[in-house]
Amino acid sequence: MIEALRSAMDVKLADDPSVIVFGEDVGYFGGVFRCTAGLQASHGEERVFDTPINESAIVGMAVGMAAQGMRPCVEIQFADYVFPAYDQITQEAARLRHRSNGQFTCPLVVRMPTGGGIFGGQTHSQSPEALFTHVAGLKVVIPSTPHDAKGLLIAAIEDPDPVIFLEPKRIYNGPFRGDHSGKSTPWSAHPAGEVPEGHYVIPLGQAEVRRGGADVTVLAYGTMVHVAEAAVAEAGVDAEIIDLRSLLPLDLDTIRTSVQKTGRCVVVHEATRTGGFGGELIAEVQEACFWHLRAPLIRVAGWDAPYPHAQEWDYFPSPARIARALCKVMED
Amino acid sequence: MTAKLAFPHPPARPDQPPDFSNIVVPPAGSLPVPPLDLEARDARALAVGLVRVLDDAGRAVGPWADGIADLTGDDLRLGLRDMLRMRAVDRRMLNAQRQGKTSFYLQCTGEEAIGCGFQRQLEQGDMNFPTYRQQTLLIAADYPLEALMGQLYSNEMDPLQGRQLPIMHSARDYGFFSISGNLGTQYVQAVGWAMACALRGNGKIAAGWIGDGATASGDFHSALLSASVYLPPVVLNVVNNQWAISTYTGVAVGKSETYAARALGYGIPALRVDGNDYLAVVAVSRWAVARARLGHGPVLIEWFTYRAAAHSTSDDPTAYRPKDEALAWPLGDPVQRLKAHLIARGEWSEARHVQAEAEILDEVIAVQKTVEAHGTFVDPKPISPAEIFRGVYADLPPHLRRQRQEMGY
């Protein structure tokens, strides 16, 4: 996935002189996760450069640049570090088009590694997506495969509005199915690990059915798409797994079609449960599909506690927890 | 001895006479004009001093006056008319708010010279990142009063279609960035805009604006740091008007000698300037804009002034400062000082001043009547509620389409 993200930025840096990439350690070194490795050498220091450790400055500068018509694609080193920039993202970038009645716009991408499963403790494991989906004017994207990551990032950079681009760091190097040994297979062994050369786009706002099924719909995104696949195999149910890919705007049509067919729905995310995006999904599903439902809607989410270090696998939603939820909705 | 905290207090409260004895006012003309490539290490005297051009007799004196010796009587009369127009608009709009015609207003009384003088030194395509008290920039950019007042009345003449609190203008074609009510955010955005100017090589510059109170915000420091690292063409203005709503400026400045001096620690040269002296404003703005445009990097200017009016229509300053403090302000009133200078030069008279004030007031009242005919809070002509949904994104996403339908549009 790292190479796919890098390729997306490489393609856009090459085909659009207004695209610019910056953030902490992203320039000469190429980012702590190596997503921008080689981009400064290829495109020059005026296009790809290092910044001070100041997230508000990173996004604030990017808002000023974007308002003039540039297309900054900035990196926040971990999603856990985005909070100093929250004012600039939610009060400035998100509203600039609206508050200026279109005089100024903000075509900006804020990339950030998200989620756990890497023994990162409470400051390298959080999933803050709901803190952005709650904000009018933002788009929120989270890929689950290298193929999608590249197409979605190109779409995000080309989008006329600010996009929060969450990168599940647990699957940077390969799909992860929740094996508590921490093992993952490389992307080269996965069909969606194949990434085309050059330019292609996956439109924002379109979910993807990862596995067709008749009995229960699983709504997931990011790393949890792969963990849900393992859980479905473990539970032995005929589940339809929908990878949302874009949380805002949300592809409600795909969700509605699936749940009206299956009559059951389990929502899975790593983020803390209370006030999480799962609550929004369940509210939309019950409103759109209430008369088709055969069982209560269930969330499987991170516990409402700070993300632990030593107890990582007690916190991270496991295939077993998801499988239990699947079996429970099948009982009802 | 044990540690004790300091709690800065203003020299006088409502029940006391105004006291500005703590403010040192150096003679006009005593500070030099530095080279355009001034470095922070050579800027200390300018950062802790006070650049003044007009002396007590209304004469323009010293090296900064020499730098603007080309200004004609017409140029200065234009500056005076800008300030008079600003003052007339402020008074009329304050009254309109008092009459319930709009929800909110905020004057810049006493600070007119700063924005009026600065804006006249910019070129088309330069961009200000203002606070809510820089309506002077619009006046001196010859922004149509119809648009300015339309915004204040949130009626169909409002370029922003009722989306923003009155005074939060946006006027891209007039070099005026969309104002945010969240303080400080615009300062680092100005740095980003200036970086984009340099990256594109378009020869334009940015000007950031912030009040003394908001220099306490993180983005003030983010902006200075970023400007210090990348050296973009930006002029960083601090309007020190002594009050942040009710909070004394000492609570924001702490033990730093001046706000200008703060910039020196970032390696950014800085000057402190008499903001009530139109000629000093013009001279220093011209110098700073030229410095930025020629690629010598950022500079910070602390405009030393006094907020003569209330913070806003929601504020009562008699609750926290002496009622007549503005009259005691040692740097006087910017309109009176420029008027005195023009009269001393033989370019103006009391009679012409009275006539100009009357002409400007007539013009402002005529525009006000026209704009009010399109709707006020007293006589509303509402903008379509569907406007709420337009422009949240470039294209209306499905969830907003559903919500607009739910609203009935």
XYZ file of C-alpha atoms in Angstrom, chain A residues 38-276:
239
model
C 12.136 9.401 -3.513
C 9.520 12.032 -4.341
C 11.752 14.956 -3.376
C 14.584 13.548 -5.488
C 12.214 13.157 -8.454
C 10.240 16.369 -8.178
C 12.473 18.820 -6.320
C 12.478 20.508 -2.953
C 9.910 23.152 -3.955
C 7.370 20.346 -4.546
C 8.200 17.963 -1.699
C 9.651 19.289 1.541
C 10.068 18.902 5.292
C 8.168 21.014 7.814
C 8.596 21.942 11.461
C 6.816 19.694 13.974
C 3.716 21.862 14.009
C 0.539 20.319 12.600
C -1.401 23.563 12.796
C 1.280 25.219 10.680
C 1.291 22.322 8.204
C -2.446 22.516 7.604
C -2.637 26.303 8.038
C -0.012 26.851 5.347
C -1.794 24.323 3.147
C -5.103 26.181 3.542
C -3.416 29.396 2.414
C -1.848 27.658 -0.571
C -5.033 25.830 -1.528
C -7.015 29.074 -1.335
C -4.754 30.444 -4.063
C -5.387 27.390 -6.240
C -2.559 25.037 -5.360
C -3.318 21.430 -4.409
C -1.398 20.572 -1.255
C -1.272 16.941 -0.166
C 0.110 17.070 3.355
C 1.042 14.306 5.755
C 0.289 14.213 9.464
C 2.758 11.659 10.795
C 0.141 9.804 12.847
C -3.595 10.491 13.039
C -3.024 10.804 16.793
C -1.046 13.994 16.069
C -3.704 15.747 14.003
C -5.336 17.531 16.910
C -3.238 20.722 16.868
C -4.509 21.068 13.266
C -8.133 20.353 14.148
C -8.998 24.071 14.194
C -7.471 24.625 10.753
C -9.177 21.520 9.305
C -12.643 21.816 10.808
C -13.105 25.585 11.119
C -11.075 26.783 8.150
C -10.531 24.221 5.386
C -13.984 22.674 5.759
C -15.858 25.962 5.557
C -13.810 28.210 3.308
C -15.832 27.582 0.144
C -19.127 28.061 1.930
C -18.273 31.055 4.089
C -16.705 32.966 1.175
C -19.550 31.986 -1.174
C -17.054 30.328 -3.496
C -14.541 33.193 -3.650
C -11.979 30.918 -2.013
C -11.888 27.121 -2.048
C -9.717 24.543 -0.352
C -8.626 21.619 -2.551
C -6.501 20.041 0.140
C -5.663 16.466 1.143
C -4.584 15.651 4.698
C -3.084 12.153 4.783
C -2.590 10.385 8.080
C -1.823 6.829 9.212
C -4.660 5.580 11.375
C -5.610 2.629 13.554
C -3.924 0.046 15.705
C -2.529 -3.419 15.630
C 1.101 -2.297 15.603
C 1.806 -2.066 19.343
C 1.824 1.707 19.090
C 0.132 2.432 22.400
C -2.323 5.228 22.922
C -0.561 7.870 20.798
C 0.079 5.802 17.650
C -3.074 3.697 17.368
C -6.171 5.876 17.415
C -8.904 5.989 14.780
C -10.321 9.531 14.807
C -12.505 9.272 11.680
C -15.732 10.209 13.476
C -14.170 13.490 14.573
C -14.034 14.392 10.879
C -17.234 12.789 9.577
C -19.063 15.066 12.025
C -17.826 18.159 10.159
C -19.776 19.649 7.248
C -17.530 20.400 4.288
C -15.012 17.587 4.715
C -14.732 14.325 2.823
C -13.362 11.322 4.702
C -11.731 8.410 2.910
C -10.102 5.201 4.135
C -8.792 2.534 1.736
C -8.360 -1.150 2.495
C -6.214 -2.260 -0.445
C -3.262 -0.890 -2.434
C -5.363 -0.743 -5.597
C -7.990 1.373 -3.878
C -5.407 3.431 -1.998
C -3.863 4.724 -5.218
C -7.132 5.373 -7.031
C -8.718 7.028 -4.015
C -5.692 9.208 -3.280
C -5.571 10.436 -6.880
C -9.299 11.186 -6.654
C -8.730 12.977 -3.342
C -5.937 15.154 -4.760
C -8.116 16.015 -7.758
C -11.158 16.727 -5.576
C -12.163 20.398 -5.342
C -12.773 20.137 -1.580
C -10.737 19.146 1.489
C -10.311 15.393 1.968
C -9.192 13.619 5.135
C -7.318 10.574 3.864
C -6.903 7.947 6.573
C -4.348 5.225 5.883
C -4.712 2.056 7.984
C -1.099 1.625 8.995
C -1.591 -2.004 10.066
C -2.122 -2.934 6.396
C 0.573 -0.687 4.892
C 2.659 -3.781 4.179
C 0.041 -6.472 3.761
C -3.514 -7.514 4.596
C -4.023 -8.309 8.255
C -6.721 -10.752 9.297
C -6.447 -10.251 13.037
C -3.939 -12.986 13.773
C -2.721 -12.207 17.271
C 0.757 -13.328 16.426
C 0.744 -10.068 14.446
C 1.538 -11.923 11.244
C 0.433 -10.564 7.938
C 1.016 -11.761 4.425
C 2.582 -9.410 1.875
C 0.363 -7.525 -0.562
C 2.075 -9.321 -3.419
C 0.070 -12.426 -2.492
C -3.269 -10.544 -2.538
C -5.275 -9.876 -5.718
C -5.908 -6.223 -4.725
C -2.181 -5.810 -4.185
C -1.840 -5.422 -7.938
C -1.542 -1.703 -8.651
C -1.719 -0.390 -12.210
C 0.919 2.043 -13.443
C -0.047 5.614 -14.202
C -3.251 7.486 -13.596
C -6.551 5.958 -12.483
C -9.286 7.088 -10.150
C -11.637 5.417 -7.704
C -14.460 7.926 -7.215
C -15.049 9.156 -3.670
C -18.394 8.071 -2.258
C -18.547 4.572 -3.720
C -18.454 1.496 -1.501
C -17.259 -1.888 -2.762
C -18.788 -5.284 -2.026
C -15.760 -7.375 -1.015
C -17.710 -10.603 -0.540
C -21.212 -11.339 -1.748
C -23.533 -13.065 0.697
C -27.187 -13.587 1.520
C -27.538 -13.787 5.314
C -25.927 -10.774 6.945
C -24.316 -7.516 5.849
C -21.006 -6.521 7.421
C -20.104 -2.846 7.139
C -16.391 -2.222 7.601
C -13.515 -0.061 6.390
C -9.743 -0.056 6.493
C -8.036 -2.896 8.334
C -11.365 -4.214 9.610
C -12.396 -5.290 6.096
C -9.718 -7.977 6.264
C -10.429 -8.895 9.873
C -14.112 -9.220 8.974
C -13.210 -11.588 6.136
C -11.419 -13.812 8.660
C -14.380 -13.585 11.039
C -16.859 -14.580 8.331
C -14.760 -17.636 7.534
C -14.541 -18.460 11.244
C -18.299 -18.071 11.809
C -19.198 -19.957 8.658
C -21.995 -17.558 7.746
C -22.925 -16.365 4.264
C -22.081 -12.724 4.906
C -21.895 -9.827 2.481
C -18.918 -7.646 3.353
C -19.110 -4.033 2.261
C -15.916 -1.993 2.290
C -17.188 1.571 2.681
C -13.939 3.175 1.366
C -15.514 6.612 1.717
C -17.262 7.513 4.967
C -18.232 10.994 3.830
C -19.924 11.096 1.438
C -21.362 7.689 2.282
C -22.608 5.224 -0.340
C -25.960 4.639 1.300
C -27.410 3.026 -1.841
C -24.998 0.083 -1.701
C -25.598 -0.328 2.026
C -29.378 -0.143 1.666
C -29.465 -2.637 -1.200
C -27.441 -5.138 0.793
C -29.257 -4.841 4.127
C -32.689 -4.951 2.479
C -31.526 -8.248 0.970
C -29.928 -9.813 4.063
C -32.094 -8.293 6.803
C -29.169 -8.339 9.211
C -26.232 -5.997 9.731
C -23.056 -5.928 11.809
C -20.920 -2.808 11.842
C -17.219 -3.112 12.631
C -14.631 -0.463 13.403
C -11.502 -0.059 15.475
C -12.489 3.338 16.838
C -14.072 3.724 20.258
C -17.704 2.697 20.277
C -19.556 5.634 21.847
C -20.116 8.398 19.330
C -18.233 6.380 16.738
